[in-house]
Coordinates of C-alpha atoms and ligand atoms in Angstrom, one line a residue:
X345 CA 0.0 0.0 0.0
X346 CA 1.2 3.4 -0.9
X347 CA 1.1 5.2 2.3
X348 CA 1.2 8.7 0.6
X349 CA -2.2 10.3 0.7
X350 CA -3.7 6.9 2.5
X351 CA -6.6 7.6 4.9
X352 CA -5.5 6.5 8.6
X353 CA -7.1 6.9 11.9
X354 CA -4.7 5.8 15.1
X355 CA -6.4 5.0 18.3
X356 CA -4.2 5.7 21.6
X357 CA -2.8 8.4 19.6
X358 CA -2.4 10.1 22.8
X359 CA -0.3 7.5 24.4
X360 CA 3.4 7.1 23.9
X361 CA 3.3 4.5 21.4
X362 CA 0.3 6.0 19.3
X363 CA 1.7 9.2 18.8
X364 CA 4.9 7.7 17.6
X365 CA 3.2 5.4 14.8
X366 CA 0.6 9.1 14.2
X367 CA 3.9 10.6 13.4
X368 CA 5.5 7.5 11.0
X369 CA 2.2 7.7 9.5
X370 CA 2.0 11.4 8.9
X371 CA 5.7 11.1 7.9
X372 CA 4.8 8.9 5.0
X373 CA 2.1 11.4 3.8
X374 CA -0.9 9.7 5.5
X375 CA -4.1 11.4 6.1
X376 CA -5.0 11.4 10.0
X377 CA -7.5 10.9 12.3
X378 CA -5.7 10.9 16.0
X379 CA -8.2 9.0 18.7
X380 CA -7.2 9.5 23.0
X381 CA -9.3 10.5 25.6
X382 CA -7.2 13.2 27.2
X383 CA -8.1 16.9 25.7
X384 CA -4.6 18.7 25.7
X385 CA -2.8 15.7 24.6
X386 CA -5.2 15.2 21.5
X387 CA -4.9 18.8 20.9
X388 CA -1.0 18.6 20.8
X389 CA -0.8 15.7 18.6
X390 CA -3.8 16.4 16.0
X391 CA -2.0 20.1 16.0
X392 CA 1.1 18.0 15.1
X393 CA 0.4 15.3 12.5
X394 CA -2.5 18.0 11.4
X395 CA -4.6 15.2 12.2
X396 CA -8.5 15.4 12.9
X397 CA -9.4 14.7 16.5
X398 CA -11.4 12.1 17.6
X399 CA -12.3 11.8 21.6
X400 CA -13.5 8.9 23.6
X401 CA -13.5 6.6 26.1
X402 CA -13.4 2.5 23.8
X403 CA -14.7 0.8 27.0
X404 CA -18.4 2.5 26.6
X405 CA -21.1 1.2 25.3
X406 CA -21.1 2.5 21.6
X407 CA -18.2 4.9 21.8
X408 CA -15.8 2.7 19.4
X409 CA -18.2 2.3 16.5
X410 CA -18.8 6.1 17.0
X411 CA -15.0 7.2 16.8
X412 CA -14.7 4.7 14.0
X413 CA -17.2 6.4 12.2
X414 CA -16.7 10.1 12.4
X415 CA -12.9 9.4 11.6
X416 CA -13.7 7.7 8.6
X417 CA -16.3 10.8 8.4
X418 CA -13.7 13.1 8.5
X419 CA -11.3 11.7 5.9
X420 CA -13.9 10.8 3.8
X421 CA -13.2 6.8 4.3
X422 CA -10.5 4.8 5.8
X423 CA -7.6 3.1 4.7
X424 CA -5.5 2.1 7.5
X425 CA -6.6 1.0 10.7
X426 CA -4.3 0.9 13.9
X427 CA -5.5 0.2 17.4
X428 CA -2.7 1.4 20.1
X429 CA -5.2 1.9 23.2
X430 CA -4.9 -0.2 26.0
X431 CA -3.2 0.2 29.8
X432 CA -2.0 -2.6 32.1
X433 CA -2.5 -3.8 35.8
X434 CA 0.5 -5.0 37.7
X435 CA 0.0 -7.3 40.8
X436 CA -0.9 -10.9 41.3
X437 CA -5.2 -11.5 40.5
X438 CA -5.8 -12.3 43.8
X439 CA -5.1 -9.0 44.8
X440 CA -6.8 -7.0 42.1
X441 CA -10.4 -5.4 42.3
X442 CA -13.2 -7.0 40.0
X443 CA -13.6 -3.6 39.0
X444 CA -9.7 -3.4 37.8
X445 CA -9.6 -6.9 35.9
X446 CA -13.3 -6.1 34.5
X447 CA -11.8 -2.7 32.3
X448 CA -8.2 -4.7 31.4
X449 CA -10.3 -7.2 29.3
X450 CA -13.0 -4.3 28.3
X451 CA -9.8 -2.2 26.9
X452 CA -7.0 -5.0 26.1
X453 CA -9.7 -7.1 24.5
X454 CA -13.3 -6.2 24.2
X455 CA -12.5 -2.8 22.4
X456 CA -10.1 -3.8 20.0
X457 CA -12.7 -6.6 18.4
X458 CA -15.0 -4.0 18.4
X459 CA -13.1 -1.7 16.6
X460 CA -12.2 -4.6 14.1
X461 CA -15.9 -5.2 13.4
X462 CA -16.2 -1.1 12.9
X463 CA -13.5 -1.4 10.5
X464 CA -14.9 -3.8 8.4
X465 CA -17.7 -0.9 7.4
X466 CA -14.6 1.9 6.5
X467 CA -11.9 -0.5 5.2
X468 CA -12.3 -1.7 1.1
X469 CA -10.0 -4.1 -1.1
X470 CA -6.1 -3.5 0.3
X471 CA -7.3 -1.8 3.3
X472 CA -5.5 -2.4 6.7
X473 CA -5.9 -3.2 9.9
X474 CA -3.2 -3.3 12.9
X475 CA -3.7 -4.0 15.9
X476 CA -1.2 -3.7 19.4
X477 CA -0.9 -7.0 21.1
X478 CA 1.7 -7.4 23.1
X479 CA 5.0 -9.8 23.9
X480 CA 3.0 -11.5 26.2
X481 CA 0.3 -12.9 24.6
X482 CA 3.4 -15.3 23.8
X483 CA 5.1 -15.0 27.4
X484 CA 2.0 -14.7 30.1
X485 CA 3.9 -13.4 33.1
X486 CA 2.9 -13.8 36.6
X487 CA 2.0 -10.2 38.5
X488 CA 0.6 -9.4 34.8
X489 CA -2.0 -12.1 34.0
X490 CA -5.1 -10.3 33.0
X491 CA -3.2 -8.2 30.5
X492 CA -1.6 -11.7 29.6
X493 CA -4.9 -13.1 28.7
X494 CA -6.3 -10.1 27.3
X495 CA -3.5 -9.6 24.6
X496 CA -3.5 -13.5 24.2
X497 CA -7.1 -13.2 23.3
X498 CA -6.7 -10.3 21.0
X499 CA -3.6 -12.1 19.4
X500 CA -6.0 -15.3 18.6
X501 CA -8.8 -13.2 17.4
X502 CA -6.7 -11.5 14.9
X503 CA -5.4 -14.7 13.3
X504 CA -9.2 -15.6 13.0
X505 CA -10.2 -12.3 11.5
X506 CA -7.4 -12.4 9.7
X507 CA -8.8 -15.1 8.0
X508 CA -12.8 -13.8 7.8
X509 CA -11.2 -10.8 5.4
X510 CA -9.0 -12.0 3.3
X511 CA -12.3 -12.5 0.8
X512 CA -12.4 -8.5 1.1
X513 CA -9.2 -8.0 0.7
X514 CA -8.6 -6.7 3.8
X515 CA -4.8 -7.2 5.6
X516 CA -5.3 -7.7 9.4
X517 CA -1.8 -7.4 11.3
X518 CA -1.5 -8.3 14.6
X519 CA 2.0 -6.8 16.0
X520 CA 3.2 -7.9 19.9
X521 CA 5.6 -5.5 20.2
X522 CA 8.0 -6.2 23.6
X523 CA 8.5 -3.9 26.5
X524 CA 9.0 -0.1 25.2
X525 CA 10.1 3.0 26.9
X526 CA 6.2 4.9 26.5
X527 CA 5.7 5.4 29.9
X528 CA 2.6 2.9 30.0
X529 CA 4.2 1.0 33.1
X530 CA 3.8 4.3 34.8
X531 CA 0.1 4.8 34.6
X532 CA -1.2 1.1 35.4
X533 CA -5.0 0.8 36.6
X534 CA -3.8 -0.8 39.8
X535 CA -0.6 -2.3 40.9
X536 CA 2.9 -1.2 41.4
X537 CA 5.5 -1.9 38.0
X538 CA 8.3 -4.9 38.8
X539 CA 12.1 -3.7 37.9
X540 CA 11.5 -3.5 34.5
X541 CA 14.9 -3.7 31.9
X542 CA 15.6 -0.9 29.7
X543 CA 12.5 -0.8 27.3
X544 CA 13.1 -0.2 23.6
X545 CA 12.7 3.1 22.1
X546 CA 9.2 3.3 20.7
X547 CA 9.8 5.6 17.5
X548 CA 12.2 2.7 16.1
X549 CA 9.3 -0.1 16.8
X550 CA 6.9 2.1 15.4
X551 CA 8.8 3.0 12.3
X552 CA 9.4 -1.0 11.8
X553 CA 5.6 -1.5 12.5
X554 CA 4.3 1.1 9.9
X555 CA 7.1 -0.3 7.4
X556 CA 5.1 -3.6 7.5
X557 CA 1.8 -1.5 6.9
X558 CA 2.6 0.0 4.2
X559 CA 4.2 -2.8 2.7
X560 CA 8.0 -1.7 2.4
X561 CA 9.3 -4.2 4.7
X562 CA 9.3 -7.8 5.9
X563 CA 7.6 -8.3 9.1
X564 CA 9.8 -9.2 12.1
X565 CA 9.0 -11.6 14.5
X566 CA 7.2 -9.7 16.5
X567 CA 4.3 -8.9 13.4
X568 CA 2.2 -11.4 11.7
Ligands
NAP928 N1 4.8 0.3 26.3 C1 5.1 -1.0 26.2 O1 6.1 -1.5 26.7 C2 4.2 -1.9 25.4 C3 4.6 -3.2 25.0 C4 3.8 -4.0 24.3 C5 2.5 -3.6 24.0 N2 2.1 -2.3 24.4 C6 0.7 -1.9 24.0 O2 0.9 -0.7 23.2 C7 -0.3 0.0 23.3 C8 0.0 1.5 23.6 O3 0.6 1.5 24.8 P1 1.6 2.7 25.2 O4 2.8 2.2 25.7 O5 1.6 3.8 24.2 O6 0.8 3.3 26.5 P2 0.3 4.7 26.9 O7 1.4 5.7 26.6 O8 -0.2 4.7 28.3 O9 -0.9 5.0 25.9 C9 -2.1 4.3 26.1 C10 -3.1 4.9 25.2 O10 -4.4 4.2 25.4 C11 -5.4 5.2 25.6 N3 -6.4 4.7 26.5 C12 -6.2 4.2 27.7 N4 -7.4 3.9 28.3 C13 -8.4 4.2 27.3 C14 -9.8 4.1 27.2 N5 -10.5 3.6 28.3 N6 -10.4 4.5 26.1 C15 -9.7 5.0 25.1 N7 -8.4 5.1 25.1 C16 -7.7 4.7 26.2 C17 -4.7 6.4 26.2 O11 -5.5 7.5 26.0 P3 -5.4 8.8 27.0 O12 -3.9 8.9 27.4 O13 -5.8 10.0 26.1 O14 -6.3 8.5 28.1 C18 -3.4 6.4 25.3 O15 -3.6 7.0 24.1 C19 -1.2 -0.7 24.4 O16 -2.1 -1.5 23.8 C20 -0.2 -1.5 25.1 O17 -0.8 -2.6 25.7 C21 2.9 -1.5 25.1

C-alpha cells in the first residue's frame, strides 16, 4: 500500500506509542484521524500530524463504532486501521479489584474486536488493519496475568479475522511488540510496575511497524 495520501485513523494516539506510529504515518504522507481521551494531549498531537481529533472513552457502550465512524467521516473513508489503546495492571489476580480486571479485558480485549468489526464498514479491497498486542500474549507473566490473557485473546482473534477478510481483501496485522520506553508502566489501573529492563525506544518499533503497513518491509517476529 502506498502510504502517501492513504486515509488513517490511530487510536491511543495520545499514548506514547500511538503518537509515535501518528507521526510514522504522517511522515509517510498519511491522512489522519488521531483518537485518546485526554483533551490537551489530543490537541498537541492532532495540532502536530495535522490530524482530525477524535475523543473517547473505547470501554463504553457505543463509543468505538462512533469514533470509528466520524474518523472515517472526516477523511472521507479509511484506509488504514491501527489500534494502540490499551493500559496494564500490575499485581498478582488475587489481589486486584473486579472492577480493575473487568476494564483490562473491556480495553485489552473487548475494544479492540469491536473496533475490528467497525472497520470492516470503512476498510475496502487492500485496506488495513493493525492491531497492538503485546509480547505477552506469547510469554504470560505472573503479576501481569489479565493483561496476559487479554492480549492472548486479542492475538487469537486477529489470526481468525485475519482469515474472515482476506475474501475483502482486507490485511489484518496483529504486532506484539515487547517492552517499550512509553511510559505505560507508569500509569497502570492498579498495581505497582516490577524492575523493569531498559525498554526499547518506541519511534524505532513504530517506524518498523508502519514499514510492514505500508508494505516496504518484511515483518519481524514480532508482526504477523
Ligand atoms: N509500552 C510497552 O512496553 C508496550 C509493550 C507491548 C504492547 N504495548 C501496547 O501498546 C499500546 C500502547 O501503549 P503505550 O505504551 O503507548 O501506553 P500509553 O502511553 O499509556 O498509551 C495508552 C493509550 O491508550 C489510551 N487509552 C487508555 N485507556 C483508554 C480508554 N478507556 N479508552 C480509550 N483510550 C484509552 C490512552 O489515551 P489517553 O492517554 O488519552 O487517556 C493512550 O492513548 C497498548 O495496547 C499496550 O498494551 C505497550
Amino acid at each position: 500500500m502506498d502510504l502517501n495520501g492513504a486515509r488513517a485513523v490511530v487510536l491511543g494516539a495520545t499514548g506514547g506509542f500511538g503518537a509515535e506510529i501518528a507521526r510514522a504515518l504522517a511522515a509517510q504522507g498519511a491522512v489522519l484521524a488521531v483518537h485518546g481521551r485526554d483533551a490537551e494531549r489530543l490537541q498537541l498531537i492532532s495540532a502536530e500530524v495535522g490530524g482530525h481529533p477524535v475523543a473517547g472513552d473505547l470501554t463504553q457502550p457505543g463509543v468505538p463504532d462512533a469514533v470509528m465512524d466520524e474518523a472515517a467521516q472526516a477523511l472521507g473513508g479509511l484506509d488504514v486501521v491501527v489500534m494502540s489503546a490499551g493500559a496494564v495492571a500490575f499485581g498478582p489476580v488475587a489481589e486486584l479489584d473486579e472492577a480493575v480486571l473487568r476494564q483490562v479485558v473491556d480495553l485489552d480485549l473487548i475494544a479492540p474486536i469491536l473496533v475490528a468489526r467497525a472497520a470492516t464498514r470503512h476498510l475496502g479491497k487492500d485496506g488495513v488493519i493493525a492491531q497492538v498486542s503485546a509480547v505477552v500474549a506469547n510469554q504470560p507473566m505472573a503479576g501481569l496475568a489479565a493483561y496476559s490473557a487479554a492480549k492472548a485473546g486479542l492475538t487469537a482473534f486477529d489470526t481468525a479475522f485475519r482469515r474472515e477478510m482476506r475474501r475483502a481483501g482486507v490485511r489484518v496485522i496483529d504486532a506484539r511488540p515487547p517492552h517499550m520506553e512509553t511510559g505505560l508502566a507508569a500509569r497502570p489501573l492498579a498495581g505497582e510496575p516490577p524492575g523493569l529492563a531498559q525498554g526499547r525506544d518506541p519511534r524505532e518499533v513504530a517506524d518498523e511497524l508502519v514499514a510492514v503497513i505500508g508494505g516496504s518491509a518484511e515483518a519481524p517476529d514480532w508482526i504477523d
